[in-house]
CSV table of C-alpha atoms in Angstrom, one decimal:
chain,number,residue,atom,x,y,z
A,274,MET,CA,-23.6,19.7,-44.6
A,275,SER,CA,-27.0,19.2,-46.3
A,276,ALA,CA,-29.3,22.1,-47.3
A,277,ILE,CA,-31.8,21.0,-44.6
A,278,ASN,CA,-29.1,21.0,-41.9
A,279,GLU,CA,-27.8,24.4,-43.1
A,280,ARG,CA,-31.4,25.8,-42.9
A,281,ARG,CA,-31.8,24.4,-39.4
A,282,GLU,CA,-28.5,25.9,-38.2
A,283,ARG,CA,-29.5,29.2,-39.7
A,284,GLU,CA,-32.9,29.1,-38.0
A,285,ARG,CA,-31.3,28.2,-34.7
A,286,ALA,CA,-28.8,31.1,-35.0
A,287,GLN,CA,-31.7,33.4,-35.8
A,288,ARG,CA,-33.7,32.2,-32.7
A,289,HIS,CA,-30.6,32.6,-30.6
A,290,GLU,CA,-30.1,36.2,-31.8
A,291,LEU,CA,-33.8,36.9,-31.3
A,292,ILE,CA,-33.6,35.8,-27.7
A,293,VAL,CA,-30.5,37.8,-27.0
A,294,THR,CA,-32.0,40.9,-28.6
A,295,ALA,CA,-35.3,40.5,-26.6
A,296,ALA,CA,-33.4,40.1,-23.4
A,297,ARG,CA,-31.4,43.2,-24.0
A,298,GLU,CA,-34.4,45.2,-25.0
A,299,LEU,CA,-36.3,44.1,-21.9
A,300,ALA,CA,-33.4,44.9,-19.6
A,301,GLU,CA,-32.9,48.3,-21.2
A,302,ALA,CA,-36.6,49.1,-20.8
A,303,GLU,CA,-37.3,47.5,-17.3
A,304,GLY,CA,-34.0,46.4,-15.8
A,305,TRP,CA,-32.5,43.0,-15.6
A,306,GLU,CA,-34.9,41.9,-12.8
A,307,ALA,CA,-37.6,41.9,-15.4
A,308,VAL,CA,-35.7,39.5,-17.6
A,309,THR,CA,-37.1,36.0,-16.9
A,310,THR,CA,-37.4,33.0,-19.1
A,311,ARG,CA,-41.2,33.3,-18.9
A,312,ARG,CA,-41.1,37.0,-20.1
A,313,LEU,CA,-38.6,36.2,-22.8
A,314,ALA,CA,-40.6,33.2,-24.0
A,315,GLU,CA,-43.7,35.4,-24.3
A,316,ARG,CA,-41.8,38.2,-26.0
A,317,VAL,CA,-40.2,36.0,-28.7
A,318,GLU,CA,-43.2,33.7,-29.0
A,319,TYR,CA,-41.3,30.5,-28.2
A,320,SER,CA,-41.9,28.1,-25.4
A,321,GLN,CA,-39.6,28.1,-22.3
A,322,PRO,CA,-38.2,24.7,-23.4
A,323,VAL,CA,-37.1,26.3,-26.7
A,324,LEU,CA,-35.3,29.0,-24.7
A,325,TYR,CA,-33.6,26.3,-22.6
A,326,SER,CA,-32.5,24.5,-25.8
A,327,HIS,CA,-30.5,27.7,-26.5
A,328,PHE,CA,-29.5,28.9,-23.0
A,329,ASN,CA,-29.1,27.1,-19.7
A,330,GLY,CA,-30.8,29.8,-17.7
A,331,LYS,CA,-30.7,33.5,-17.2
A,332,ASP,CA,-26.9,33.7,-16.5
A,333,ALA,CA,-26.2,32.2,-20.0
A,334,ILE,CA,-28.5,34.7,-21.6
A,335,VAL,CA,-26.7,37.5,-19.7
A,336,SER,CA,-23.4,36.1,-20.9
A,337,ALA,CA,-24.6,36.1,-24.6
A,338,VAL,CA,-25.8,39.7,-24.2
A,339,ALA,CA,-22.4,40.6,-22.6
A,340,VAL,CA,-20.4,39.1,-25.5
A,341,ASP,CA,-22.4,41.1,-28.0
A,342,GLY,CA,-21.8,44.2,-25.8
A,343,PHE,CA,-18.0,43.6,-25.9
A,344,GLY,CA,-18.1,43.5,-29.6
A,345,GLU,CA,-19.9,46.8,-29.6
A,346,LEU,CA,-17.6,48.3,-27.0
A,347,ALA,CA,-14.5,47.2,-29.0
A,348,ALA,CA,-15.8,48.9,-32.2
A,349,HIS,CA,-16.8,52.1,-30.2
A,350,LEU,CA,-13.3,52.3,-28.6
A,351,ARG,CA,-11.6,51.6,-32.0
A,352,ARG,CA,-13.4,54.4,-33.6
A,353,ALA,CA,-12.5,56.8,-30.8
A,354,ARG,CA,-8.8,55.7,-30.9
A,355,GLN,CA,-8.6,56.1,-34.7
A,356,ALA,CA,-10.3,59.4,-34.6
A,357,ALA,CA,-7.9,60.9,-32.1
A,358,PRO,CA,-6.1,63.8,-33.8
A,359,GLU,CA,-2.7,62.8,-32.3
A,360,PRO,CA,-1.3,59.5,-31.0
A,361,GLY,CA,-0.9,61.1,-27.6
A,362,GLN,CA,-4.6,61.8,-27.4
A,363,ALA,CA,-5.7,58.3,-28.2
A,364,LEU,CA,-5.8,57.2,-24.5
A,365,ARG,CA,-7.9,60.1,-23.5
A,366,ALA,CA,-10.3,59.5,-26.5
A,367,VAL,CA,-10.6,55.8,-25.6
A,368,CYS,CA,-11.2,56.5,-21.9
A,369,ARG,CA,-13.9,59.0,-22.8
A,370,ALA,CA,-15.5,56.6,-25.2
A,371,TYR,CA,-15.5,53.9,-22.5
A,372,LEU,CA,-17.3,56.2,-20.0
A,373,GLU,CA,-19.8,57.3,-22.7
A,374,PHE,CA,-20.6,53.7,-23.5
A,375,ALA,CA,-21.2,52.8,-19.9
A,376,THR,CA,-23.5,55.9,-19.4
A,377,GLU,CA,-25.4,55.4,-22.6
A,378,ARG,CA,-26.0,51.7,-22.3
A,379,PRO,CA,-26.4,51.0,-18.6
A,380,ALA,CA,-28.2,47.6,-18.9
A,381,LEU,CA,-25.7,46.3,-21.4
A,382,TYR,CA,-22.8,47.6,-19.2
A,383,GLN,CA,-24.4,45.7,-16.2
A,384,ALA,CA,-24.5,42.5,-18.3
A,385,MET,CA,-20.9,42.9,-19.3
A,386,PHE,CA,-19.4,43.8,-15.9
A,387,VAL,CA,-21.8,43.6,-13.0
A,388,LEU,CA,-24.1,40.6,-13.3
A,389,PRO,CA,-22.8,37.0,-12.9
A,390,THR,CA,-21.6,35.4,-16.1
A,391,ASP,CA,-19.3,32.6,-17.1
A,392,LEU,CA,-17.1,34.8,-19.2
A,393,LYS,CA,-13.4,34.4,-18.7
A,394,PHE,CA,-11.1,37.4,-18.7
A,395,ALA,CA,-7.3,37.5,-19.0
A,396,SER,CA,-7.1,33.8,-19.8
A,397,ALA,CA,-6.6,31.5,-22.7
A,398,GLU,CA,-10.4,31.1,-22.8
A,399,THR,CA,-11.0,34.8,-23.2
A,400,LEU,CA,-13.4,35.3,-26.2
A,401,PRO,CA,-12.2,37.4,-29.1
A,402,PRO,CA,-14.8,40.3,-28.5
A,403,LEU,CA,-13.5,40.6,-24.9
A,404,ARG,CA,-9.9,40.6,-25.9
A,405,ALA,CA,-10.6,43.1,-28.8
A,406,ALA,CA,-12.1,45.6,-26.3
A,407,PHE,CA,-9.1,45.3,-24.0
A,408,ASP,CA,-6.7,45.6,-26.9
A,409,GLU,CA,-8.0,49.0,-27.7
A,410,PHE,CA,-6.6,50.2,-24.4
A,411,VAL,CA,-3.4,48.3,-25.0
A,412,SER,CA,-3.1,50.0,-28.5
A,413,CYS,CA,-3.0,53.4,-26.8
A,414,PHE,CA,0.5,52.6,-25.5
A,415,ARG,CA,3.7,52.3,-27.5
A,416,PRO,CA,4.4,48.8,-28.8
A,417,ASP,CA,7.8,48.8,-27.1
A,418,ASN,CA,6.2,49.4,-23.7
A,419,GLU,CA,6.6,46.1,-21.9
A,420,ARG,CA,4.1,47.2,-19.3
A,421,ARG,CA,1.4,48.3,-21.7
A,422,GLU,CA,-1.0,45.5,-20.7
A,423,LEU,CA,-0.6,46.4,-17.0
A,424,PHE,CA,-1.3,50.1,-17.8
A,425,ALA,CA,-4.4,49.0,-19.8
A,426,GLU,CA,-5.6,46.9,-16.9
A,427,VAL,CA,-5.2,49.8,-14.4
A,428,ILE,CA,-6.9,52.3,-16.7
A,429,TRP,CA,-9.8,49.9,-17.4
A,430,SER,CA,-10.2,49.2,-13.7
A,431,ALA,CA,-10.2,52.9,-12.8
A,432,LEU,CA,-12.7,53.6,-15.6
A,433,HIS,CA,-15.0,50.8,-14.4
A,434,GLY,CA,-14.9,52.2,-10.9
A,435,MET,CA,-15.8,55.6,-12.2
A,436,ALA,CA,-18.6,54.3,-14.3
A,437,VAL,CA,-20.2,52.2,-11.5
A,438,LEU,CA,-19.7,54.8,-8.8
A,439,SER,CA,-21.1,57.6,-11.0
A,440,ASP,CA,-24.1,55.4,-12.1
A,441,SER,CA,-25.0,54.6,-8.5
A,442,GLY,CA,-24.7,58.3,-7.5
A,443,ARG,CA,-21.8,57.7,-5.1
A,444,ILE,CA,-19.6,60.2,-7.0
A,445,PRO,CA,-21.1,63.2,-8.8
A,446,PRO,CA,-21.2,63.0,-12.6
A,447,ALA,CA,-20.2,66.6,-12.8
A,448,GLY,CA,-16.6,65.7,-11.9
A,449,GLN,CA,-16.2,63.0,-14.5
A,450,GLU,CA,-14.0,65.1,-16.9
A,451,GLU,CA,-11.7,66.2,-14.0
A,452,ARG,CA,-11.3,62.6,-12.9
A,453,LEU,CA,-10.6,61.4,-16.4
A,454,ASP,CA,-7.9,64.1,-16.9
A,455,PHE,CA,-6.3,63.1,-13.6
A,456,LEU,CA,-6.3,59.4,-14.5
A,457,VAL,CA,-4.9,59.9,-18.0
A,458,THR,CA,-2.3,62.4,-16.8
A,459,GLN,CA,-1.1,60.1,-14.0
A,460,ILE,CA,-0.7,57.1,-16.3
A,461,ALA,CA,0.9,59.1,-19.1
A,462,ASP,CA,3.4,60.7,-16.7
A,463,THR,CA,4.7,57.5,-15.2
A,464,PRO,CA,7.9,55.9,-16.5
A,465,ASN,CA,7.0,54.0,-19.7
A,466,GLY,CA,3.4,55.2,-19.3
A,467,GLY,CA,3.6,57.7,-22.1
A,468,ASN,CA,1.3,56.8,-25.0
């Protein structure tokens, strides 16, 4: 690749990242309803056609924000798992870290799990950041546990429900720790569930 092509690719990647960052910042400040191509174009000082040369509409922008979010979530969960004082406490630490992430980054969490995207989960097309986040849950269970992916899916699903219901005010945030204890205990006490 020539130096000119390398520079163009670098500039394109920088524009791409600038658009993703601007979308995320706008969503965090004003909600996803405020994220429009017109607002983003103004914010990043590019024309709307330039935005469309990078993304085919708002859903594609949300998907790009979500992929970045999954990378952040994976790193956050990994730190929590590795910092757990005992292997048996890794699942509780990862679950707590997941709920903290959802609470501290609501707009990002929405992009990852609530808003429409073209991201594929549990398939051959699953992107590495998505798989890395899921694998942090899987890693909380013994490698010889043939059902560890099933346990990870159930834990993730329950945590997602807790996060969304708590964020919407449908369940009180005050009971979060008790719900977390119940969830972890129930999974850990099932046959082959022990972590």
